Coordinates of C-alpha atoms and ligand atoms in Angstrom, one line a residue:
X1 CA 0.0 0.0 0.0
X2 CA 1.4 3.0 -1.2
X3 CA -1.3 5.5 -0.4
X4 CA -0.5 7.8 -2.9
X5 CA -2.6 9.9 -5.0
X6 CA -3.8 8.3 -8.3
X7 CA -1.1 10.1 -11.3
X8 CA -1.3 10.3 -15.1
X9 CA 0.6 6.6 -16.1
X10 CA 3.8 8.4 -17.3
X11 CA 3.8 10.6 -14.4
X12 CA 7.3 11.5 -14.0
X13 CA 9.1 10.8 -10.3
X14 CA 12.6 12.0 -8.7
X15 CA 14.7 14.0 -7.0
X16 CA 16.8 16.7 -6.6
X17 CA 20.1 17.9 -5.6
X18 CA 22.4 21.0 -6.3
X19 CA 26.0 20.9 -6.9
X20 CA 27.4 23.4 -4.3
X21 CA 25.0 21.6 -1.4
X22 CA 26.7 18.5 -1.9
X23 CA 29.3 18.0 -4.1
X24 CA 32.3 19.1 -2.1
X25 CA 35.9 18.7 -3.5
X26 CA 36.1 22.4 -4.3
X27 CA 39.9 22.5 -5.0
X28 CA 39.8 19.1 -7.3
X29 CA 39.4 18.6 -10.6
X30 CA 40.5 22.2 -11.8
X31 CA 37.2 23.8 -10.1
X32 CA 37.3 27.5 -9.5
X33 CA 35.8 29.7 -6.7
X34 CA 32.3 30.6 -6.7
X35 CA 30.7 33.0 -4.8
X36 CA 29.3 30.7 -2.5
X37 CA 32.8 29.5 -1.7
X38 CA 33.6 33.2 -1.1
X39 CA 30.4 34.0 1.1
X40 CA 30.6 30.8 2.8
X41 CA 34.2 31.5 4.0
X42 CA 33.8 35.2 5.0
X43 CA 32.8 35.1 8.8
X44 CA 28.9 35.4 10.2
X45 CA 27.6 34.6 6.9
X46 CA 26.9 31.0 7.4
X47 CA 25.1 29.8 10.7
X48 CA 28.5 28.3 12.5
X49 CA 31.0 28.9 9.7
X50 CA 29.6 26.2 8.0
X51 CA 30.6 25.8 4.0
X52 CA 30.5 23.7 1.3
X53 CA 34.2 22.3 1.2
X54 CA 33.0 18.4 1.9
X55 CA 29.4 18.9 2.0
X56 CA 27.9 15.3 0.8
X57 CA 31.4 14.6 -1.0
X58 CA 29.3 13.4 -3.9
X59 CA 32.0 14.5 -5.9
X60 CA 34.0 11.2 -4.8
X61 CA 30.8 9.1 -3.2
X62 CA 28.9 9.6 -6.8
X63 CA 28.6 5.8 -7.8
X64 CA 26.9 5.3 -4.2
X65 CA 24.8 8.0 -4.5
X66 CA 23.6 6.4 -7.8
X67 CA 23.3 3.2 -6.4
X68 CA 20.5 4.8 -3.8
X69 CA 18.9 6.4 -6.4
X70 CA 18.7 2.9 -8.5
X71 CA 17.2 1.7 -5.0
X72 CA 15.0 3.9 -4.5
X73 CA 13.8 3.8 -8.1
X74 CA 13.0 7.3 -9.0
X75 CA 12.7 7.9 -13.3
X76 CA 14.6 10.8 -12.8
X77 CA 17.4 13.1 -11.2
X78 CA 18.1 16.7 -11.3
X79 CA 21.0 18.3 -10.3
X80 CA 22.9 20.4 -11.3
X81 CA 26.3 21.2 -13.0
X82 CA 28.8 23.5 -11.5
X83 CA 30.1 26.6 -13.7
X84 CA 33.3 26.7 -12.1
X85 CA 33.8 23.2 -12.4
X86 CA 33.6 23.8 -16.4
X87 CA 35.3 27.1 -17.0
X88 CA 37.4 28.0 -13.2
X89 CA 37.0 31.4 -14.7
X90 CA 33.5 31.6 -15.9
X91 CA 34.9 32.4 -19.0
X92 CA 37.1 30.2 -22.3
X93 CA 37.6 27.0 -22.8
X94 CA 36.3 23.8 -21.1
X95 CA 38.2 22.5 -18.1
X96 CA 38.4 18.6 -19.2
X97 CA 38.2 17.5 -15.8
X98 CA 35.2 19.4 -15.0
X99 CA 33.0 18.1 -17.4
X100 CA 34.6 14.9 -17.5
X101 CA 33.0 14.7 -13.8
X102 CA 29.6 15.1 -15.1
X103 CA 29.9 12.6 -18.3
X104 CA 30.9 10.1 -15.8
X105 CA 28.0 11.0 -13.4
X106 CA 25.8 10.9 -16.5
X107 CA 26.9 7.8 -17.3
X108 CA 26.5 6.0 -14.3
X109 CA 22.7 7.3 -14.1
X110 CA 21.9 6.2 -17.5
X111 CA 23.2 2.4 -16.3
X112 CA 20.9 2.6 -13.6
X113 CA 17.9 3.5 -15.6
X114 CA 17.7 7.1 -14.0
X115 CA 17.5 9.8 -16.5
X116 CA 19.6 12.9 -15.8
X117 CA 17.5 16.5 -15.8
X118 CA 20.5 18.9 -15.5
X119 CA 20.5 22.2 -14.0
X120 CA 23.0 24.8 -15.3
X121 CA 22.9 27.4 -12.8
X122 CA 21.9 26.7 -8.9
X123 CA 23.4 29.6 -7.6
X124 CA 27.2 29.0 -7.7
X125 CA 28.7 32.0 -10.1
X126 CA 32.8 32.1 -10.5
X127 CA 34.2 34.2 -8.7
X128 CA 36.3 35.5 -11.2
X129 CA 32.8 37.0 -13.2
X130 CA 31.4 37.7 -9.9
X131 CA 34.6 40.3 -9.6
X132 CA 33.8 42.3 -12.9
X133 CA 30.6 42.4 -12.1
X134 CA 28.7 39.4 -11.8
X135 CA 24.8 39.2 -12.5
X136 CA 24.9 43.6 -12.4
X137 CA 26.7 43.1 -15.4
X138 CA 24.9 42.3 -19.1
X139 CA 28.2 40.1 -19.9
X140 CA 27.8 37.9 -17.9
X141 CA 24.4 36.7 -19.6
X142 CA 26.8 36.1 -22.7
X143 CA 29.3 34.4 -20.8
X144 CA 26.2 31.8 -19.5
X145 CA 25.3 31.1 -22.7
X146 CA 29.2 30.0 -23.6
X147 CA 28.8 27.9 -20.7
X148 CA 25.4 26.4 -22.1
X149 CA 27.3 25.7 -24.8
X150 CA 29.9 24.1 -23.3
X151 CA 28.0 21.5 -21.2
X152 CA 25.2 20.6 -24.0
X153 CA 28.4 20.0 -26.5
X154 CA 29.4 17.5 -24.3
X155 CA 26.0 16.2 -23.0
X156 CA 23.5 17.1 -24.6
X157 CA 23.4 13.5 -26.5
X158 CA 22.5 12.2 -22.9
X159 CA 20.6 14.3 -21.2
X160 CA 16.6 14.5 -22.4
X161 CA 16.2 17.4 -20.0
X162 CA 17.5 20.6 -19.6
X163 CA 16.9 23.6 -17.1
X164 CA 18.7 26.5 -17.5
X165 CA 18.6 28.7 -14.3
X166 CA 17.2 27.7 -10.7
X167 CA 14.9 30.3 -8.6
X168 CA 16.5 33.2 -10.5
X169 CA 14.3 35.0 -7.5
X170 CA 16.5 33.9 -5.0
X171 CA 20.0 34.6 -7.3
X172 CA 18.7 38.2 -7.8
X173 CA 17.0 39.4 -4.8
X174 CA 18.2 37.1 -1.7
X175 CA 21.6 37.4 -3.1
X176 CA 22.0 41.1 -4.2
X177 CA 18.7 42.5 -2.2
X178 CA 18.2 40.9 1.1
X179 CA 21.4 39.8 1.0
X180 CA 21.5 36.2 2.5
X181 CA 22.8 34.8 0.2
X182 CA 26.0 35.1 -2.0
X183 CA 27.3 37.1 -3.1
X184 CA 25.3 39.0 0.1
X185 CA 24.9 42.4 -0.9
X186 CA 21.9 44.9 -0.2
X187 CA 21.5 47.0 -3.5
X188 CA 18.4 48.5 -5.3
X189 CA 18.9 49.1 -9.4
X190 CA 22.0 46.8 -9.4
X191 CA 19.3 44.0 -8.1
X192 CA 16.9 44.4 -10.4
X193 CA 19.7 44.8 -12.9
X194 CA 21.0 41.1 -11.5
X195 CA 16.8 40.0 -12.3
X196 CA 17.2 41.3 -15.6
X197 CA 20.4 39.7 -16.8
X198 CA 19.2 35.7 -14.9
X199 CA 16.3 36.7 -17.7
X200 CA 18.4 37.1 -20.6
X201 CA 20.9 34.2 -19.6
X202 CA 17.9 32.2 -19.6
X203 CA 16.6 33.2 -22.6
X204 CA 20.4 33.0 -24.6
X205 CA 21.2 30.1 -23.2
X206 CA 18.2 28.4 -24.7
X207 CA 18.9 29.7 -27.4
X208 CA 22.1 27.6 -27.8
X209 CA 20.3 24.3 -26.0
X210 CA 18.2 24.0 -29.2
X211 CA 21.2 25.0 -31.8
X212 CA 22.9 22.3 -30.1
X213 CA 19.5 20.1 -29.9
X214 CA 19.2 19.5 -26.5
X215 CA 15.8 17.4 -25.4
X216 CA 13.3 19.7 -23.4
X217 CA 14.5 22.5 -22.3
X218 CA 13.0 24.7 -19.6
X219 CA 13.9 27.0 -16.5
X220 CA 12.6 26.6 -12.7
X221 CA 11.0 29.3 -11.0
X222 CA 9.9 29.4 -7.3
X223 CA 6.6 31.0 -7.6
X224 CA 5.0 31.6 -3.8
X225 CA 1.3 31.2 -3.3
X226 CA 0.6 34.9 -2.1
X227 CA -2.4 35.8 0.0
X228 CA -3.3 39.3 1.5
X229 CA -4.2 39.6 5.1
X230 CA -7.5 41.3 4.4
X231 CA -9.5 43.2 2.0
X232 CA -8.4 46.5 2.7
X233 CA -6.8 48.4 -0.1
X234 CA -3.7 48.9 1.7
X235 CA -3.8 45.0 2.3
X236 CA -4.3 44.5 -1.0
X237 CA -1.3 46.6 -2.8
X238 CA 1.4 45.2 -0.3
X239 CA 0.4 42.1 -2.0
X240 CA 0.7 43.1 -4.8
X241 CA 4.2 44.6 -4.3
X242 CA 5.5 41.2 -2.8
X243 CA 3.9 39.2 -5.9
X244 CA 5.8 41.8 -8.5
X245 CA 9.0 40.9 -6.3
X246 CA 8.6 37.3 -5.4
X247 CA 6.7 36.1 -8.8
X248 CA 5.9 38.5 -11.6
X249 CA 9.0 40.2 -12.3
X250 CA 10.0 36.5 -13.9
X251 CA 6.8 34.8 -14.8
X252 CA 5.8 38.1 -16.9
X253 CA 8.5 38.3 -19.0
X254 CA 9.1 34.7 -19.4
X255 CA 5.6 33.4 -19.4
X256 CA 4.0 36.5 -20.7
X257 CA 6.4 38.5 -23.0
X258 CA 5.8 41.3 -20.3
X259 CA 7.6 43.3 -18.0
X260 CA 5.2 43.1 -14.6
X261 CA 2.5 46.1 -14.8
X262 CA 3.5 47.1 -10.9
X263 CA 7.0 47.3 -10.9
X264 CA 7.1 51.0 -10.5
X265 CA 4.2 50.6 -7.6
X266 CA 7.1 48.5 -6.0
X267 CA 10.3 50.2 -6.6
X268 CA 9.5 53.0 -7.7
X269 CA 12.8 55.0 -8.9
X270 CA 14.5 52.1 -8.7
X271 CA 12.9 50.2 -11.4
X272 CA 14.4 52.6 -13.9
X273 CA 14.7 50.1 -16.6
X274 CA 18.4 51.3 -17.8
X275 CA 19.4 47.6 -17.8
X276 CA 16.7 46.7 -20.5
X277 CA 17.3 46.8 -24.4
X278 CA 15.2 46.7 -27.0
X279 CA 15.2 43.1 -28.1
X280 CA 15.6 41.6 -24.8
X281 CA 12.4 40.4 -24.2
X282 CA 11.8 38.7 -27.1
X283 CA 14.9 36.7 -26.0
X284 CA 13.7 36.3 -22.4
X285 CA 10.3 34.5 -23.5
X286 CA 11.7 31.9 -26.0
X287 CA 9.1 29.4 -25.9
X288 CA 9.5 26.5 -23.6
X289 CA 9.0 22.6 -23.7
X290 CA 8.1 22.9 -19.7
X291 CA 8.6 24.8 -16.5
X292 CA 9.7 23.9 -13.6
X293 CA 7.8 25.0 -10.4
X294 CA 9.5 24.9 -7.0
X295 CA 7.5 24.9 -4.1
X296 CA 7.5 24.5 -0.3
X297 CA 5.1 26.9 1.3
X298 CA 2.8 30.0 1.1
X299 CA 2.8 33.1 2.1
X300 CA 0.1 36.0 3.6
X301 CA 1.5 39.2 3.5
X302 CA 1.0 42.6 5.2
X303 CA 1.8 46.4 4.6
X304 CA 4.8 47.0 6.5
X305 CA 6.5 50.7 6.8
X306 CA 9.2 51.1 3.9
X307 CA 12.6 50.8 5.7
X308 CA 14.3 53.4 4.0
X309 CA 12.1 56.3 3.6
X310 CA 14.1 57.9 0.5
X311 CA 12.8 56.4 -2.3
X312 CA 15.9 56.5 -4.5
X313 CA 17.9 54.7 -1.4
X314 CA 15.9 52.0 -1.0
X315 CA 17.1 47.5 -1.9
X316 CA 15.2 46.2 -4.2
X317 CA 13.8 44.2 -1.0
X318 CA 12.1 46.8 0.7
X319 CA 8.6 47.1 -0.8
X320 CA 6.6 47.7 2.2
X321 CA 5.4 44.1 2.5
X322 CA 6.1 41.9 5.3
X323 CA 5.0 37.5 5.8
X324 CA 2.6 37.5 8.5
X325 CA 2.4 33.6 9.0
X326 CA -0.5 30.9 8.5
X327 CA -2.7 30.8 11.6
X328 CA -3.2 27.2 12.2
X329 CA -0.6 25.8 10.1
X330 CA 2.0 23.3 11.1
X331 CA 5.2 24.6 10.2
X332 CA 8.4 22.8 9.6
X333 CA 12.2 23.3 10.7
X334 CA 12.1 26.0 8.0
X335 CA 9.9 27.6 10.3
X336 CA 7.5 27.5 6.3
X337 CA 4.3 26.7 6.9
X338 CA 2.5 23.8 5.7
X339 CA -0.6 24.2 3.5
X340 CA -0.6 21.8 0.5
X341 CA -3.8 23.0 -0.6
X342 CA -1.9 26.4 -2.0
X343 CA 0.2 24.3 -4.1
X344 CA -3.3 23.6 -6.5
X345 CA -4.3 26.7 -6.4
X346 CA -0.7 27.9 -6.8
X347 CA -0.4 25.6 -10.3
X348 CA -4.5 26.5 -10.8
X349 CA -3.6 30.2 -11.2
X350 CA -0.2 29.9 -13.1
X351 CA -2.2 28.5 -16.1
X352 CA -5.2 31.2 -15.8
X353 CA -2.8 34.1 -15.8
X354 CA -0.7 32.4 -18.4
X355 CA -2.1 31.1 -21.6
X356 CA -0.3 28.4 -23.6
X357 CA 1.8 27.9 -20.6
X358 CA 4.4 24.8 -21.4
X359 CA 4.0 21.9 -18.8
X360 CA 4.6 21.6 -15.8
X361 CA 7.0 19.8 -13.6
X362 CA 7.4 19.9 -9.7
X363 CA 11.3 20.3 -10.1
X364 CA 11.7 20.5 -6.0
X365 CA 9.3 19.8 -3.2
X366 CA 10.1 19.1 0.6
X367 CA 10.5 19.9 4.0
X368 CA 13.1 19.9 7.1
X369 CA 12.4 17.9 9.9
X370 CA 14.2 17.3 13.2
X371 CA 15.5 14.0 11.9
X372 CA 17.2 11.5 14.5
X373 CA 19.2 8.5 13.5
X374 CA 17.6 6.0 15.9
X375 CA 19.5 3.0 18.2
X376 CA 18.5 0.8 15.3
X377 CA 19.3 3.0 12.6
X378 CA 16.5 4.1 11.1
X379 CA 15.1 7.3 10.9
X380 CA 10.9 7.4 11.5
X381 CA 10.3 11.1 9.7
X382 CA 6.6 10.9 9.6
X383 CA 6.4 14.5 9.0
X384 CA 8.1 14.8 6.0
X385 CA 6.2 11.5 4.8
X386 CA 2.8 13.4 5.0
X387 CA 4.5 16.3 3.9
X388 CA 5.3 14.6 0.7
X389 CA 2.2 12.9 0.3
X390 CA 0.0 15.8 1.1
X391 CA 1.7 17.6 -1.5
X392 CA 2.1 14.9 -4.3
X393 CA -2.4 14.7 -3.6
X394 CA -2.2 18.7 -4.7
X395 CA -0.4 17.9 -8.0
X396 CA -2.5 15.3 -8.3
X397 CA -5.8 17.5 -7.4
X398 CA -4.4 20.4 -10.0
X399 CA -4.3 17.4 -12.4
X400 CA -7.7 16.3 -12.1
X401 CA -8.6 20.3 -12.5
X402 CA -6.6 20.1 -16.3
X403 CA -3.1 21.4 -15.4
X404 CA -0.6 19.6 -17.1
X405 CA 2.1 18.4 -14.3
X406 CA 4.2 16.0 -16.2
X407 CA 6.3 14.8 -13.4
X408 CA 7.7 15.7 -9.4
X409 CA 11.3 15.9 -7.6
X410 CA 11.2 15.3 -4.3
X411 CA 13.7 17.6 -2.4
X412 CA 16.4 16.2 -1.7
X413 CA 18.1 12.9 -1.9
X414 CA 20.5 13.4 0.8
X415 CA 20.7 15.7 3.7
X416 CA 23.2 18.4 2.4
X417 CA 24.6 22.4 2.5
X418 CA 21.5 24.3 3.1
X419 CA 23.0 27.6 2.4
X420 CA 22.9 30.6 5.1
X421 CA 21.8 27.8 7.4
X422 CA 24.5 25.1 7.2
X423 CA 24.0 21.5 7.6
X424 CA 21.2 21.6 10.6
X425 CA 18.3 22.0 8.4
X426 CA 18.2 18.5 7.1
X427 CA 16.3 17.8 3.9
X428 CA 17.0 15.2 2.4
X429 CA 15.0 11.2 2.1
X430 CA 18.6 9.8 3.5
X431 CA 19.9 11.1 6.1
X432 CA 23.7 12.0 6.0
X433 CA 25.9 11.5 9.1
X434 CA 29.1 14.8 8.2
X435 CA 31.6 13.2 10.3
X436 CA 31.4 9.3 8.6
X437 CA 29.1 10.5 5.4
X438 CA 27.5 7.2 6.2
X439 CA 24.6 7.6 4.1
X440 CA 20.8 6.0 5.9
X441 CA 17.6 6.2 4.0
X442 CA 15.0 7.4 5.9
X443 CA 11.3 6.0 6.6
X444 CA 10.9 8.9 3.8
X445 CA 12.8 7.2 1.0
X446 CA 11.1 3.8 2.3
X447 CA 7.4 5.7 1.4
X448 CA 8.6 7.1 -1.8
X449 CA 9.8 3.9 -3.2
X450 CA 6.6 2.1 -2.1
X451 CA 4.9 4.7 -3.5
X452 CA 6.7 4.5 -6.8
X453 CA 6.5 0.6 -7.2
X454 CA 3.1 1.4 -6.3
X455 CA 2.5 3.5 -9.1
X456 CA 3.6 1.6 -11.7
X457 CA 1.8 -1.7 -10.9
X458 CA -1.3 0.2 -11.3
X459 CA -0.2 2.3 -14.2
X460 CA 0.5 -1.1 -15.9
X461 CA -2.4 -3.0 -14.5
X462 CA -4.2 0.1 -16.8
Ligands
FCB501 C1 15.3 26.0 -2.7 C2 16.6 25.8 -3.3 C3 17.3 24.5 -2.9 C4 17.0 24.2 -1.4 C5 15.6 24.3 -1.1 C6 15.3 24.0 0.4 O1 15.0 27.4 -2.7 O2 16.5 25.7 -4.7 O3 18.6 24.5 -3.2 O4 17.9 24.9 -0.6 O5 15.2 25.6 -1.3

């Protein structure tokens, strides 16, 4: 008994990882700084100093790591490829042992039946492009499409799916807005000139996935189900600001051909648009064979008080919004709260306010627990077990309603890096022990393969 939800027969299931979270071996193989090396290593950025040196060391543990995923018996895997594994520099010719890492990775999938769904970009820029500029700059758009290139030349003949950037939201405005993320700085036009230039990677580097023929190609976005706390037109417009932040200023121009109607309500000044050129958005919304939605949790926001009462002197984070919690919702070690029903509505809405939207995938989905390694060894992690299931009975609801959700990764295989937070925030369906990397599949990863066995008896029963 599975319990899971009923799926389409060719639903797609897997999970996902990232490169910086838990690949490790940072100074092997040729690999250049990133700028999470560089925030991770300056002091109180991380919680405890914490950074991504040995994370997982997938980089040398790979074929076990495969061999779990075999187990577990997932279709699929994303993760994702490191830019300054490929060019230490961000910028001319391959480094051979960078990509020879990934062919082999590849490799090893494809001979366990797990088809690879490769990520270019979650989150780990060189530090070398980072220094002239980084995302602020337009080059380095152009320099992501070389990379693109680079990777799809040498395997794009094995990998059916492609995803270009991850949660450009979080790249943009954590990273150069909020700040809590590399490369940590708290900036207003330069952030939304960071938004601007994810856009046009994306849309460039697609560009050369289909010269080069890639499979499907696609980008995942982390769209947040936003409510407002009340009618009130006050109520109302914060909302509005935090969706133009959080969700439009991507889904608009890449879904919609359109730059988001409120982004001067939000930023005012700031939004100046003297990072945009004519052309770019016709660029930005090549069409798509699918998009990937990330989702964990919902938000309800309020009006808060700008922080910086000169307009001109404002981050792009400081729109006058602020999360005002889910009365009455469990919430997990994230502190996120959990309401699966917003995940429906969340994929409902996407394909009313966009049509001919491509189709969907669930490219991350998952929650921290308080996992224990028990005196037997095994790890009972009921709450991310109903987690998942709750979650995988939304897709399946927004199904039933006529979205078109092709397939789900579960976040995360293993326990790994989770950025400003370190290792404490554990993730994944096995749990990793850092000081042995013993490796224990939780009751999690138990569920998830009965539920994928599951699945496919009755998918072939008919
Ligand atoms: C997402 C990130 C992923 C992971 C989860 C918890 O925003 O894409 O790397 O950290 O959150």
């Amino acid at each position: 008994m599975s319990d899971l939800p009923v799926l389409p027969p060719d639903f797609v299931f897997g999970v996902a990882t990232a490169s910086y979270q838990i690949e490790g071996a940072v100074r092997e193989g040729g690999r250049g700084p990133s700028i999470w090396d560089t925030f991770s290593h300056t002091p109180g950025r991380v919680a405890r100093g914490e950074t991504g040196d040995v994370a997982c060391d997938h980089y040398h543990r790979y074929r076990e790591d495969v061999a779990l995923l075999r187990d577990l018996g997932v279709d699929s895997y994303r993760f994702s490829t490191a830019w300054p594994r490929v060019q230490p520099e961000g910028r001319g010719p391959a480094n051979a042992a960078g990509l020879d890492f990934y062919d082999r990775l590849v490799d090893e999938l494809l001979a366990a039946g797990v088809a690879p769904a490769l990520t270019l970009y979650h989150w780990d820029l060189p530090q070398a492009l980072e220094d002239a500029g980084g995302w602020r700059a337009r080059d380095t758009a152009h320099r992501f499409a070389d990379y693109a290139s680079l990777v799809v030349g040498r395997l794009g003949d094995r990998v059916a799916r492609w995803i270009t950037l991850n949660e450009p939201f979080c790249s943009a405005f954590i990273g150069h807005a909020e700040g809590r993320h590399a490369p940590g700085a708290r900036e207003g036009t330069p952030a939304l000139a960071a938004a601007h230039h994810l856009l046009l990677a994306h849309g460039l580097a697609v560009s050369c996935l289909r010269d080069a023929g890639a499979g499907e190609v696609g980008i995942t976005l982390n769209p947040e189900r936003i409510t407002a706390v009340g009618g009130g037109e006050e109520e109302i417009a914060a909302a509005r600001r935090a969706e133009t932040l959080r969700n439009l200023a991507f889904t608009d121009p890449i879904l919609g051909a359109r730059y988001p109607e409120w982004e001067r309500e939000t930023w005012g000044p700031l939004a100046d648009g003297s990072y945009r050129r004519d052309g770019d958005l016709a660029v930005i919304a090549a069409p798509l064979d699918f998009l990937g939605v990330n989702y964990y949790a919902p938000s309800r926001v309020a009006p808060a008080p700008r922080v910086e009462a000169d307009p001109a002197r404002r981050t792009a984070w400081d729109v006058g919004a602020v999360a005002a919690g889910w009365p009455g919702a469990r919430t997990t070690e994230m502190g996120w709260p959990v309401v699966p029903s917003t995940l429906t509505d969340l994929l409902t809405g996407l394909v009313e306010r966009y049509p001919g939207l491509p189709p969907l995938y669930i490219t991350e989905n998952g929650s921290a627990e308080a996992d224990q390694v028990g005196p037997d060894g095994v790890v009972h992690d009921e709450g991310r077990v109903d987690y998942l299931r709750e979650h995988l009975g939304a897709v399946a609801r927004a199904v039933d309603l006529g979205v078109d959700v092709r397939g789900y990764y579960a976040w995360s295989l293993l326990d790994n890096f989770e950025w400003a937070y370190g290792y404490d925030r554990r993730f994944g369906l096995v749990h990793v022990d850092y000081d042995t990397q013993t490796r224990t599949p939780k009751d999690s990863y138990h569920w998830y393969r009965r539920a994928i066995a599951g699945h496919r008896e009755r998918s072939a029963r008919g």
